[in-house]
Short mmCIF file of C-alpha atoms in Angstrom, two decimals:
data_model
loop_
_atom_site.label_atom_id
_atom_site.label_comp_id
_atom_site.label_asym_id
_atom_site.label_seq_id
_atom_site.Cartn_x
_atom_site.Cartn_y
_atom_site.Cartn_z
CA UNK A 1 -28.27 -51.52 -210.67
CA UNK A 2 -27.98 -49.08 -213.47
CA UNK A 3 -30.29 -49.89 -216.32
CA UNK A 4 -27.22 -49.18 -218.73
CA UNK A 5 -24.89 -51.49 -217.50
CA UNK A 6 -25.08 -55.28 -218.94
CA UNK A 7 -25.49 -57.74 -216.48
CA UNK A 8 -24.24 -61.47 -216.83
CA UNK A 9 -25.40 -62.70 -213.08
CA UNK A 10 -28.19 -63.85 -210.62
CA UNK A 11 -27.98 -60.43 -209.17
CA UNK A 12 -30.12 -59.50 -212.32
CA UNK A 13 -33.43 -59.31 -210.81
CA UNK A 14 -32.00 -58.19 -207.47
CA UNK A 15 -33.34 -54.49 -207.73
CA UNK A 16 -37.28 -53.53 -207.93
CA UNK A 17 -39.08 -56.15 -209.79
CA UNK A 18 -40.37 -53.62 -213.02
CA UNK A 19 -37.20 -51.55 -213.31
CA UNK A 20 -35.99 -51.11 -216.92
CA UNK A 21 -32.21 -53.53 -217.07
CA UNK A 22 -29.74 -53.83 -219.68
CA UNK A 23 -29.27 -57.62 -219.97
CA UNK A 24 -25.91 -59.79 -221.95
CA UNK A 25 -25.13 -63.34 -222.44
CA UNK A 26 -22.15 -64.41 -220.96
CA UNK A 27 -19.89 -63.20 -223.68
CA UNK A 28 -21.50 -59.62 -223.46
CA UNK A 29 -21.35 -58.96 -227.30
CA UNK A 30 -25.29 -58.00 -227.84
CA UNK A 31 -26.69 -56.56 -224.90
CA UNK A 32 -30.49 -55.67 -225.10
CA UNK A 33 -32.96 -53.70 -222.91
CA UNK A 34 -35.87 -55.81 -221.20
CA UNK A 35 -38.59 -53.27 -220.28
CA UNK A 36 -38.88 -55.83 -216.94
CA UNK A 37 -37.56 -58.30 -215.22
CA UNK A 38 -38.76 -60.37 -212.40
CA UNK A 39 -37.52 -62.65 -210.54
CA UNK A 40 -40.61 -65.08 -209.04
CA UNK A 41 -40.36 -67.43 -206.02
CA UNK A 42 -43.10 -70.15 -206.98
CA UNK A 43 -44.75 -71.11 -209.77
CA UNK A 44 -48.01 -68.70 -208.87
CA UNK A 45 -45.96 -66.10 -209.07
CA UNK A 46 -44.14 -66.92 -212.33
CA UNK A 47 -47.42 -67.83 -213.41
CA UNK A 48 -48.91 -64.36 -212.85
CA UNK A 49 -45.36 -62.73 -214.31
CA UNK A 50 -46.32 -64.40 -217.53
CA UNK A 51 -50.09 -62.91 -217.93
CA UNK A 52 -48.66 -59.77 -217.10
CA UNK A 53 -45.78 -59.54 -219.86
CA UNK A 54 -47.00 -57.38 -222.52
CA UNK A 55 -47.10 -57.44 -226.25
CA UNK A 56 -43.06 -58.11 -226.17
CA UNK A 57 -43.75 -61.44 -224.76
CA UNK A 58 -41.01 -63.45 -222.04
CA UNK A 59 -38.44 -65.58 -222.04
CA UNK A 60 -36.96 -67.60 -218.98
CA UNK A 61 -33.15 -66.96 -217.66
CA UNK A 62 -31.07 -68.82 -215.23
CA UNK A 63 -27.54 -67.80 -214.17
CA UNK A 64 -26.80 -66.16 -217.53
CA UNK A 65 -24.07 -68.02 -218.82
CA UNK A 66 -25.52 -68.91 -221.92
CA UNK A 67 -22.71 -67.05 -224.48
CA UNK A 68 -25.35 -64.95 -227.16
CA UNK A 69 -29.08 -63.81 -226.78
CA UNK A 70 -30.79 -66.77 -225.83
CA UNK A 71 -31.86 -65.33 -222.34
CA UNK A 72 -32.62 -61.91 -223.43
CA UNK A 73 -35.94 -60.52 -224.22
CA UNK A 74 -35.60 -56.50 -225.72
CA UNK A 75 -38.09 -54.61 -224.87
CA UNK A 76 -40.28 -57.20 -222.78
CA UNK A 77 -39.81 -59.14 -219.99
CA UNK A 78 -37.14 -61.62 -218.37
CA UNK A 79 -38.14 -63.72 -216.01
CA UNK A 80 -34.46 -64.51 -213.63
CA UNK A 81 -35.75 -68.01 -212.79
CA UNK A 82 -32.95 -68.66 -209.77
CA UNK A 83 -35.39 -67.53 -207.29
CA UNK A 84 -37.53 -71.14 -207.44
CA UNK A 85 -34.15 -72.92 -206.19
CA UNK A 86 -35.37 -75.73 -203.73
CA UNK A 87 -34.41 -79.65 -203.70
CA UNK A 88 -37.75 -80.62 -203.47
CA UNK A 89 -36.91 -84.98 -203.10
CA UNK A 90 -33.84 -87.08 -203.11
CA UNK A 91 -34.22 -90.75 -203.61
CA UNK A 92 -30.48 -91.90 -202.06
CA UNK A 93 -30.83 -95.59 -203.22
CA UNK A 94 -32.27 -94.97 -207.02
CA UNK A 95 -30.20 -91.88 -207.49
CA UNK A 96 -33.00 -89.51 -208.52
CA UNK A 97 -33.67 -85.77 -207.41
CA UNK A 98 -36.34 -83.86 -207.77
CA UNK A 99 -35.53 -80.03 -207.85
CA UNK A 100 -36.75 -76.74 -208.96
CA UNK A 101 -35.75 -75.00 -212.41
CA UNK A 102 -33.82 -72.52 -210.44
CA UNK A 103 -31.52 -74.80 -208.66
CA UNK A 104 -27.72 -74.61 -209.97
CA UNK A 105 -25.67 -77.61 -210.68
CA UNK A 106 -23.14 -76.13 -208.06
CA UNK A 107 -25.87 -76.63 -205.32
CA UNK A 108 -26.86 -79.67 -206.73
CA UNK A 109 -22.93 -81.26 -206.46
CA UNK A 110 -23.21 -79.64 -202.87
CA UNK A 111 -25.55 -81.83 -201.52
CA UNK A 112 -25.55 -85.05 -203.57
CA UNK A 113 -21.69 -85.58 -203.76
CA UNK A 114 -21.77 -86.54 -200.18
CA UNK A 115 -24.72 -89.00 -201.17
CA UNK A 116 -22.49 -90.44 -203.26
CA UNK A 117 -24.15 -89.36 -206.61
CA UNK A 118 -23.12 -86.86 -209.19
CA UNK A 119 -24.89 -85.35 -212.08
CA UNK A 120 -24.95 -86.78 -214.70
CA UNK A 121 -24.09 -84.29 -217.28
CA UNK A 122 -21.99 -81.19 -216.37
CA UNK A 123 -20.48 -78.45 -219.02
CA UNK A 124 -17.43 -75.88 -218.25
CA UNK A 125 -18.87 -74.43 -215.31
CA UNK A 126 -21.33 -76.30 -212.52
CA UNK A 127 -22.93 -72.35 -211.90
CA UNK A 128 -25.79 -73.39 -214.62
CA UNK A 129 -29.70 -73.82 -213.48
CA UNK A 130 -31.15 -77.21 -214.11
CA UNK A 131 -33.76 -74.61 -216.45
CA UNK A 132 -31.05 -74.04 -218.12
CA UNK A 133 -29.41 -77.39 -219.00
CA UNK A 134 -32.59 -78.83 -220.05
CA UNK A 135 -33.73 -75.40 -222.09
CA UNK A 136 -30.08 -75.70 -224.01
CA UNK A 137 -30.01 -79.27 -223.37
CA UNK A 138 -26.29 -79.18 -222.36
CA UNK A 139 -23.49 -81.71 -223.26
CA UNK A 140 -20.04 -82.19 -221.36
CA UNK A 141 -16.90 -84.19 -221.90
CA UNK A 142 -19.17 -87.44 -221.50
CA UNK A 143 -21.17 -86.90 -224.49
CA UNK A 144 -19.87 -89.93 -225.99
CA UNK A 145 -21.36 -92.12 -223.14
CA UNK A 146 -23.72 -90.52 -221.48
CA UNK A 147 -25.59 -88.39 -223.93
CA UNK A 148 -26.59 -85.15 -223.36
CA UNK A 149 -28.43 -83.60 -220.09
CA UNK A 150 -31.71 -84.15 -221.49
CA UNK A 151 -31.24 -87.87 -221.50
CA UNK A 152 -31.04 -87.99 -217.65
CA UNK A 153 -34.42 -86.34 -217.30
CA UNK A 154 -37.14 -88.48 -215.93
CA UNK A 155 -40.07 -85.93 -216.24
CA UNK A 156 -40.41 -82.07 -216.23
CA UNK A 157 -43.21 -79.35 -215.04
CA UNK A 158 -43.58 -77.23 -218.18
CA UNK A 159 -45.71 -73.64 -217.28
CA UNK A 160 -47.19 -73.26 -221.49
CA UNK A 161 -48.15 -70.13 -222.68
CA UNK A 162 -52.19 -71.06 -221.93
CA UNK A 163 -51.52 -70.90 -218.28
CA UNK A 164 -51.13 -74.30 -217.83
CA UNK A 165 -48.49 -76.49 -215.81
CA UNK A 166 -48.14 -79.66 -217.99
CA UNK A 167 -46.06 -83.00 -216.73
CA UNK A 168 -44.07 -83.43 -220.02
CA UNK A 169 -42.54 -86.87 -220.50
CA UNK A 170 -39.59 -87.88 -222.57
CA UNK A 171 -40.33 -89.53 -225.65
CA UNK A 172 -43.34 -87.22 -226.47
CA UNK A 173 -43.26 -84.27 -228.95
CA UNK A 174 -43.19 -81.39 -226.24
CA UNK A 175 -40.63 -82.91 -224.59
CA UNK A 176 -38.16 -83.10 -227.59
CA UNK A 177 -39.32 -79.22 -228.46
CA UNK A 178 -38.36 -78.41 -225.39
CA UNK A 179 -35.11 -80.28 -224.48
CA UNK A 180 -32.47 -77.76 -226.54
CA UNK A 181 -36.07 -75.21 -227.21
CA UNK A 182 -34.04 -72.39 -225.30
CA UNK A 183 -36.89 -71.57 -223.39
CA UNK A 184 -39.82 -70.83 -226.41
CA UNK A 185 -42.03 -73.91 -225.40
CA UNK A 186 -42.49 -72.17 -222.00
CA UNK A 187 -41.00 -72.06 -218.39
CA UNK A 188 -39.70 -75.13 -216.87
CA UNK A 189 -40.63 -74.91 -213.26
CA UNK A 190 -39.47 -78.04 -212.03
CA UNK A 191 -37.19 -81.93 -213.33
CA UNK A 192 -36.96 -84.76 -212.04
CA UNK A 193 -33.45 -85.88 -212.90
CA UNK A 194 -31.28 -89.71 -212.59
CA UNK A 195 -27.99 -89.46 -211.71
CA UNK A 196 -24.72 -91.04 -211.82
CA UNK A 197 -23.28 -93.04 -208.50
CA UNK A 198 -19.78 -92.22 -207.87
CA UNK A 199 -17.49 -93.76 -204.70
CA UNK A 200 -15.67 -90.18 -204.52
CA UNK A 201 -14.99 -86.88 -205.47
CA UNK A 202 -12.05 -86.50 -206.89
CA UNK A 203 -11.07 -87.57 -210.86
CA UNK A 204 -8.57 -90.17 -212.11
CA UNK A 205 -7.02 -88.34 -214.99
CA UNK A 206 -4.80 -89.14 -217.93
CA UNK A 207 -2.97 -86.84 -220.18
CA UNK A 208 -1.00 -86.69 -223.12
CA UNK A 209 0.28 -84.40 -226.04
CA UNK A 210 -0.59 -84.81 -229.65
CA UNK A 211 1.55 -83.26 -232.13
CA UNK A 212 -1.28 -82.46 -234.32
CA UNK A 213 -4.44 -82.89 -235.23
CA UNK A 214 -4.58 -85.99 -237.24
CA UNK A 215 -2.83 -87.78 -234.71
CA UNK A 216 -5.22 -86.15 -232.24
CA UNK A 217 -8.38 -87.72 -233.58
CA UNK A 218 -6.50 -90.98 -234.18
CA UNK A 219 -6.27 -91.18 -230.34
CA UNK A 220 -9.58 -89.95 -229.50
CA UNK A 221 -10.89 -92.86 -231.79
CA UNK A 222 -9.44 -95.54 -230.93
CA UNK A 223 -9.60 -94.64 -226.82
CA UNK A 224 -12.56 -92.46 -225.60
CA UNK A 225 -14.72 -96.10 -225.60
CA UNK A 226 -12.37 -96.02 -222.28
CA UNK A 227 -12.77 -93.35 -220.50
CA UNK A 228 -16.33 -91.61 -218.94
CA UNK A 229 -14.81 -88.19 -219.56
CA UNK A 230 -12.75 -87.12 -222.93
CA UNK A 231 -12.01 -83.52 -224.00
CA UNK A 232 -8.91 -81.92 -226.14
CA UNK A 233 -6.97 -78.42 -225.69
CA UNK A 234 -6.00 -77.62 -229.21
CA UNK A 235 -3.92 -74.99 -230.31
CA UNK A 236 -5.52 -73.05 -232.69
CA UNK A 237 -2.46 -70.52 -233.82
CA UNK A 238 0.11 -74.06 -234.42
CA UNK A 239 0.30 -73.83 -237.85
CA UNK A 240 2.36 -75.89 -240.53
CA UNK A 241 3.04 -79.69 -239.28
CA UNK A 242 2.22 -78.63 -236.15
CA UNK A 243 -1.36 -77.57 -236.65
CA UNK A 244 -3.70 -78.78 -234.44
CA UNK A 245 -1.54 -79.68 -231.75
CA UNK A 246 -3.11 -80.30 -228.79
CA UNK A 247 -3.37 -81.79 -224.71
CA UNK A 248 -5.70 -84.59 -224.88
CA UNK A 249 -7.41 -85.01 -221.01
CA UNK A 250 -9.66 -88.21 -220.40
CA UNK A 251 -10.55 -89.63 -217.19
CA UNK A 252 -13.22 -90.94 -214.54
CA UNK A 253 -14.83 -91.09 -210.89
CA UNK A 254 -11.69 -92.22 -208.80
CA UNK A 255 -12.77 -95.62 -206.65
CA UNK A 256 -12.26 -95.43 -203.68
CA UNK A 257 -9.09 -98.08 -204.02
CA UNK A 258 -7.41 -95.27 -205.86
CA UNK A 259 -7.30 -93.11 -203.50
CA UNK A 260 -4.81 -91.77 -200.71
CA UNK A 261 -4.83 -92.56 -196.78
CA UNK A 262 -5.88 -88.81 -196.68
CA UNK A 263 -8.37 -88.44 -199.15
CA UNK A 264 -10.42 -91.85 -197.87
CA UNK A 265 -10.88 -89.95 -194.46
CA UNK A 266 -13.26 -87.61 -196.53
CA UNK A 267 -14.24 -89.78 -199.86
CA UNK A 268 -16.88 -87.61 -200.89
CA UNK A 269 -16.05 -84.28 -199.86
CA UNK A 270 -16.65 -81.01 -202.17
CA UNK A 271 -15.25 -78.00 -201.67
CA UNK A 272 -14.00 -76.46 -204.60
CA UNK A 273 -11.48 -73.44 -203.94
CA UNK A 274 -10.29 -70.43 -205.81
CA UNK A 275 -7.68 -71.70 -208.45
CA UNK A 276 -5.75 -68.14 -209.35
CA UNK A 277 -3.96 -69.88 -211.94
CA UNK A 278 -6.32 -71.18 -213.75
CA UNK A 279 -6.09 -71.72 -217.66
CA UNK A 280 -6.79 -69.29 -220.00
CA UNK A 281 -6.82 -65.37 -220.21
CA UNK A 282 -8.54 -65.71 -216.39
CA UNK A 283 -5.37 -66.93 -215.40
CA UNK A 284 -3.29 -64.60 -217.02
CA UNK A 285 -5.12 -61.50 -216.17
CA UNK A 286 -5.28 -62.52 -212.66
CA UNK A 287 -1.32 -63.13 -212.58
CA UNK A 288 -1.22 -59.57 -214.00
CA UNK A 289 -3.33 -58.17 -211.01
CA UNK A 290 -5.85 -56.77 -213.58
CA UNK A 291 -9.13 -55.67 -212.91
CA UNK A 292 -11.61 -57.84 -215.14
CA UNK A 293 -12.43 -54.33 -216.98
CA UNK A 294 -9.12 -52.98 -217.31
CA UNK A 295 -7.41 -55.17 -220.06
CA UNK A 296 -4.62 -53.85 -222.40
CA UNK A 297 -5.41 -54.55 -225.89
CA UNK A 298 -1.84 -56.42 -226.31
CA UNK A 299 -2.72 -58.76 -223.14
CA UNK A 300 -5.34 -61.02 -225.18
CA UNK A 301 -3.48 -60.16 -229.01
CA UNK A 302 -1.82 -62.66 -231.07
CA UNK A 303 1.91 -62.72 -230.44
CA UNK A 304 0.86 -62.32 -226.25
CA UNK A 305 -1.29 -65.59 -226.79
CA UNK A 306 0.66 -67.63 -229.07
CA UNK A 307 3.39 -67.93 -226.48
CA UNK A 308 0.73 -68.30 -223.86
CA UNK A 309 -0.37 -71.59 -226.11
CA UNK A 310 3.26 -72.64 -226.75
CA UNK A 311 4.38 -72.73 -223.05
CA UNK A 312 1.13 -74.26 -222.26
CA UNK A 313 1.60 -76.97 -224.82
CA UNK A 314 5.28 -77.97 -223.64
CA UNK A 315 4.27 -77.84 -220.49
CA UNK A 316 1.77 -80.55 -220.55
CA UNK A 317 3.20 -84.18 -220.12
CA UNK A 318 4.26 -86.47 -222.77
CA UNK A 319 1.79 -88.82 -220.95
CA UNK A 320 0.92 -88.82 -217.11
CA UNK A 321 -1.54 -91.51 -216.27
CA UNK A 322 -4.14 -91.71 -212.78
CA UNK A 323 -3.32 -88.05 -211.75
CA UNK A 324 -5.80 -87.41 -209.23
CA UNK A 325 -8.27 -84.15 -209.65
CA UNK A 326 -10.73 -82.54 -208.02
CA UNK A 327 -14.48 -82.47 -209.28
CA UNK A 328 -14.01 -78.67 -209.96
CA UNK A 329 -10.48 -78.60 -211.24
CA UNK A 330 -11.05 -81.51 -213.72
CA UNK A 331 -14.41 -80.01 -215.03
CA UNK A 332 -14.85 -76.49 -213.93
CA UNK A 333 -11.52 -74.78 -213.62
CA UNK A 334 -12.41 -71.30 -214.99
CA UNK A 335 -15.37 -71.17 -212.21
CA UNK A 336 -12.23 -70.40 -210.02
CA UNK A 337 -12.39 -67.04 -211.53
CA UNK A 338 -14.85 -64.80 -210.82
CA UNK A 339 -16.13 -62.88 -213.80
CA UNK A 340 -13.49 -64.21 -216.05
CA UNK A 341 -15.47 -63.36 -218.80
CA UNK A 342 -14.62 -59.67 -218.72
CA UNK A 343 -10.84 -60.17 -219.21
CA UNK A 344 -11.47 -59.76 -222.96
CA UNK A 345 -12.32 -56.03 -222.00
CA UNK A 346 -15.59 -54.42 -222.69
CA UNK A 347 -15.91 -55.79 -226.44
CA UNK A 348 -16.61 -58.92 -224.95
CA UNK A 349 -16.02 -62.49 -226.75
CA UNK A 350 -17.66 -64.53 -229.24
CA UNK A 351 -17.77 -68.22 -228.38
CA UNK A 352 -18.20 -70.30 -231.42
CA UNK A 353 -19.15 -74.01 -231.73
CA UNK A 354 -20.26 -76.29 -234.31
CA UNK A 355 -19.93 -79.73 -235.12
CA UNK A 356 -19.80 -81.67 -237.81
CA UNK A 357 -20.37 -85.78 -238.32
CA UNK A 358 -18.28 -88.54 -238.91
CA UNK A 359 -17.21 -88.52 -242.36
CA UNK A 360 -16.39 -85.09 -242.18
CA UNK A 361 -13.44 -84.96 -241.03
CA UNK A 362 -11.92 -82.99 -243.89
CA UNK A 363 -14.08 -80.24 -243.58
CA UNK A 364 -12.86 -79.78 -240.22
CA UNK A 365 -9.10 -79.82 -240.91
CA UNK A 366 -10.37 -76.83 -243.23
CA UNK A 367 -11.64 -75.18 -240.55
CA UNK A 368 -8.95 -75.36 -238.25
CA UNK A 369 -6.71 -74.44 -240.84
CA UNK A 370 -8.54 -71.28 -241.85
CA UNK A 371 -8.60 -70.24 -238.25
CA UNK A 372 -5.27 -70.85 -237.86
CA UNK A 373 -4.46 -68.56 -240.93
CA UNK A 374 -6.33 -66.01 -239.49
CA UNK A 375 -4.42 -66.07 -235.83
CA UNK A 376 -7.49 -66.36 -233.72
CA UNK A 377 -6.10 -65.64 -230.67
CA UNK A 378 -7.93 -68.32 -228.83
CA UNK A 379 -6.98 -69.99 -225.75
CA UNK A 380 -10.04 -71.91 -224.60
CA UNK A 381 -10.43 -73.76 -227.78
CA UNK A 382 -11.42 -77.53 -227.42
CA UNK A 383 -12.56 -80.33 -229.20
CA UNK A 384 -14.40 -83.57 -228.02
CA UNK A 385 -16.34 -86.65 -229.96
CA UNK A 386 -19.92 -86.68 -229.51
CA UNK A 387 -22.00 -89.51 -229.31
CA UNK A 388 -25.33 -90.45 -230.51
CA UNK A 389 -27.65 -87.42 -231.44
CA UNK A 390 -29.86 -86.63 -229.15
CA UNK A 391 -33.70 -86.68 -229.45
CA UNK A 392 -34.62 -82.77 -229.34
CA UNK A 393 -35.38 -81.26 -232.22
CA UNK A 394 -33.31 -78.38 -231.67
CA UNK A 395 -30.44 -80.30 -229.62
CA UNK A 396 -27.01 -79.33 -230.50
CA UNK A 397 -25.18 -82.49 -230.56
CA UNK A 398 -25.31 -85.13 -233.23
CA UNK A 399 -22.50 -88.08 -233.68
CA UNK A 400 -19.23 -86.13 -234.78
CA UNK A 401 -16.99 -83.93 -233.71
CA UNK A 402 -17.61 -80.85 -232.22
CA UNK A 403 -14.88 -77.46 -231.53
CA UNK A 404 -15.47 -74.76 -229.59
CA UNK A 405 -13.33 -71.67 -229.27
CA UNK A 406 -13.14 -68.49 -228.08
CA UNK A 407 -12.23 -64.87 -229.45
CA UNK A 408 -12.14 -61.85 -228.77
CA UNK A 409 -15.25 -59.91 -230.51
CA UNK A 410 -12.95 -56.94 -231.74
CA UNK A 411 -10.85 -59.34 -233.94
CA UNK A 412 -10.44 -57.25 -237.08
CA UNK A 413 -12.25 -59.82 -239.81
CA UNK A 414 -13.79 -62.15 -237.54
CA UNK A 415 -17.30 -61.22 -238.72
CA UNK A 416 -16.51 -62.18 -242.36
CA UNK A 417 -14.41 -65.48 -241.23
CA UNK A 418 -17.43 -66.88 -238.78
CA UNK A 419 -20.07 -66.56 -241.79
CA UNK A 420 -17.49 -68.17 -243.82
CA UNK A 421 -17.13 -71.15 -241.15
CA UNK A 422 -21.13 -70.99 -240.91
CA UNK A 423 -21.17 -71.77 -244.62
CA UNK A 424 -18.74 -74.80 -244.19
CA UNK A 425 -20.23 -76.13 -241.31
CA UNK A 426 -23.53 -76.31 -242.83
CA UNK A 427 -21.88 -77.75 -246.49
CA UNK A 428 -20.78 -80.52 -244.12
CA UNK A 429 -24.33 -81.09 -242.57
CA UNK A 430 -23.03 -79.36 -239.16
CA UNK A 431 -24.64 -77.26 -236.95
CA UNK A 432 -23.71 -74.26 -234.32
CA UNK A 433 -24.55 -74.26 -230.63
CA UNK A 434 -27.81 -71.79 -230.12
CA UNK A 435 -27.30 -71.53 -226.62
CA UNK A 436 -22.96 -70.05 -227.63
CA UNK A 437 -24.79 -68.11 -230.75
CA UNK A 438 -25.94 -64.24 -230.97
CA UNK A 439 -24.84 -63.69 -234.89
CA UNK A 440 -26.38 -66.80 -236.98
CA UNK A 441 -27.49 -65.85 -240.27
CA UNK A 442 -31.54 -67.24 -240.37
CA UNK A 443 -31.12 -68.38 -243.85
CA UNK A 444 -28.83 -70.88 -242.26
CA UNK A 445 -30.71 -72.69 -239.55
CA UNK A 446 -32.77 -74.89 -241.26
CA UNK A 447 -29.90 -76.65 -243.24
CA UNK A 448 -28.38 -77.02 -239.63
CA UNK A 449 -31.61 -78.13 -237.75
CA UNK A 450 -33.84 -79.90 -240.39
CA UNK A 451 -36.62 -80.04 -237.78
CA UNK A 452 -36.61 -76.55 -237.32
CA UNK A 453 -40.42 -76.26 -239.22
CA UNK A 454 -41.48 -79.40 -236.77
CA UNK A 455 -40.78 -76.85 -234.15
CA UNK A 456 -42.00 -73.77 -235.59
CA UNK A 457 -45.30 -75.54 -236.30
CA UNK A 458 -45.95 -76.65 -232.21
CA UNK A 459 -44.54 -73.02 -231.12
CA UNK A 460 -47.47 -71.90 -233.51
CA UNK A 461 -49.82 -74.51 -232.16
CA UNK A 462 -48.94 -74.24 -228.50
CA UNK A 463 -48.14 -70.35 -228.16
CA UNK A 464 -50.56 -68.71 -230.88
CA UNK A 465 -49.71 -65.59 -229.20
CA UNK A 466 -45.82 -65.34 -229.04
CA UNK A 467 -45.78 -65.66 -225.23
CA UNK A 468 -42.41 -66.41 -224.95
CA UNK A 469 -40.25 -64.92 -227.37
CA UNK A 470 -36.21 -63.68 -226.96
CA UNK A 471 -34.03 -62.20 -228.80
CA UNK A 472 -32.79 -65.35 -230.37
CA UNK A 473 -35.98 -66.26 -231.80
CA UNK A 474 -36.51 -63.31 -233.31
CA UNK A 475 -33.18 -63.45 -235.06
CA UNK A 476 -33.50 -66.50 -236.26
CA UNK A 477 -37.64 -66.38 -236.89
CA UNK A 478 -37.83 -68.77 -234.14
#
């Protein structure tokens, strides 16, 4: 591996343990140089990989598909935590599993979908260590009833900067620091984690358009108290009446009475395939037969993707109801397409989400109408109701709605208009995603996470030394 070329896999740590690397979030925008990175295989030996960092400290990293700098450490070391990756216990009847920090959602679905159990909290992909959902205390499309992932977490082995393996319990104050901590309270080495019982694998779906965005979150109102699963495609370049047009897509676990002859021969069975045309610029570059470097500017500009969103749109059905999905179609299609973050070319992308509560619903309309007077050209833009907040003091979600979108990082002015949507976000009593973020203005954070000092003060207490440190916290005085 060349020490100048960003990396954004598990094949991180696959050359000599000490060699010099080049390491990006998933959106490859800031890449940074860790002086080391390791990859352990038990907790001894990410033990001993943490007394031997240096003055630049450590910070944990999964499969690296958190979007900005969370899981990158300049100048010190990165511990690639995928090589602690066993299923240590499966209780069958409770629905519990215990399992290393290492272990991926994907192999996770692998062996408990059969069971009959699913996790209980998945995002856009399933190729996500359990480290990782817990350190950025991940939400999916069943936010609004089912919480986030740190919810489902029964107990976790925390390594602290000390040296010591602690058994940290929900409810208690390391436990919320570390739940959504991105990896600064120290190294989770191991969860125990409930999960949800499901009769098969495949997803009863409904969809429907919505010719704009009031009429949007009029729907998602009055019915997401029905469905498990909610989440919105929204056009971000519809402008005039049609702004914030959008395919609304809410479903559950099919029973098994829902299902085909064919399909109850094999309830349970997970094998998710290749899906060339799946949606979004992975889709469109891979109908073009483009290499994931090799992307012409106009591919992913604004005319090219505005009729991508407009065919897309009238595409959709008025209203289809009970379509039947696959697990990895209905909540992972872009995992069909390897690498798909390098079809925005070697700029990379900037994923940006926030959210904002109930009540705020104006300043939202503001914000998706300043984006669409810009002409983001952004494809994979979504929005979804959370639920309750959730008890970490740096957790992302909080009861309101939340929007994520991506663009391309080039975008002439998109510096300028995300400081601006920082600004109303925080006016609003919002917050951005940490784990999506690698351009946050400090001065911001503690109007957006108003237990920020709480935290500060047990990183101080727990980690005199700065330990375990990232780029992140750096930026943001972490």
């Amino acid at each position: 591996m060349s020490a100048d070329r960003p990396t954004d896999s598990r094949t991180v740590a696959a050359d000599t343990p000490a060699s010099p690397v080049t390491v990006t979030g998933w959106g490859r925008t800031a890449p940074s140089a860790a002086r080391r990175l390791v990859r352990p295989r038990n907790h001894e030996e990410t033990a001993a990989a943490v007394r031997r960092c240096g003055a630049r400290g450590a910070i944990a990293r999964g499969l690296g598909r958190a979007y900005g700098d969370a899981a990158q450490n300049a100048g010190g070391a990165v511990l690639d935590m995928t090589g602690l990756d066993r299923i240590r216990a499966i209780d069958a009847e409770a629905g519990i599993v215990v399992c290393d920090a290492g272990v991926s959602l994907h192999h996770l679905m692998e062996v408990l979908l059969p069971l009959g159990w699913f996790v209980p909290v998945t995002p856009g992909t399933r190729y996500v260590t359990v480290g990782g959902a817990i350190g950025a205390d991940i939400h999916g499309k069943n936010h609004h009833a089912s919480g986030s992932f740190s919810r489902h977490v029964r107990s976790l082995q925390l390594l602290t900067a000390d040296g010591e393996v602690r058994t940290t319990l929900p409810g208690t104050e390391l436990f919320d620091a570390t739940a959504g901590g991105m990896g600064l309270t120290g190294v989770i080495l191991s969860a125990t984690i409930g999960l949800h019982p499901v009769e098969s694998s495949l997803m009863s779906v409904d969809t429907e358009r919505a010719p704009d965005l009031d009429e949007l979150m009029a729907r998602l109102t009055a019915g997401d108290d029905r469905y498990r699963y909610s989440v919105a495609w929204i056009d971000l370049l519809a402008r005039g009446g049609s702004t914030g047009r959008a395919v609304l897509t809410r479903g559950d676990h099919a029973p098994l009475e829902a299902l085909p002859p064919r399909a109850l021969r094999r309830p349970l069975e997970f094998r998710p395939r290749p899906l060339p045309g799946a949606p979004g610029f992975a889709g469109l570059a891979g109908l073009a037969g483009l290499a994931p470097d090799f992307v012409p500017r106009g591919l992913i500009g604004r005319t090219s993707v505005s009729c991508f969103n407009d065919l897309w749109y009238r595409r959709a059905p008025r209203a289809r109801a009970g379509e039947l999905q696959s697990v990895s179609a209905f909540f992972h299609p872009l995992d069909g397409v390897p690498h798909w973050n390098r079809v925005y070319g070697r700029s990379g992308f900037v994923q940006y989400q926030f959210v904002v509560g109930f009540g705020q619903e104006e300043a939202l309309h503001r914000i998706v109408r300043r984006i669409a007077r810009h002409r983001c050209p952004s494809f994979l833009a979504v929005l979804k109701r959370f639920g309750a907040a959730d008890p970490g003091w740096l957790s992302f979600p909080m009861s309101g709605w939340t929007l994520a979108l991506d663009v391309p990082a080039g975008l002439p002015g998109l510096g300028p208009l995300l400081d601006a949507l920082d600004e109303d976000v925080a006016e609003a009593g919002g917050r951005v995603y940490l784990a999506k973020d690698s351009r946050l203005r400090p001065e911001l954070l503690t109007a957006m996470y108003p237990e920020v000092q709480r935290f500060r003060a047990l990183r101080a207490e727990l980690d005199p030394r700065g330990v375990f440190v990232s780029d992140l916290s750096r930026r943001l005085s972490l």
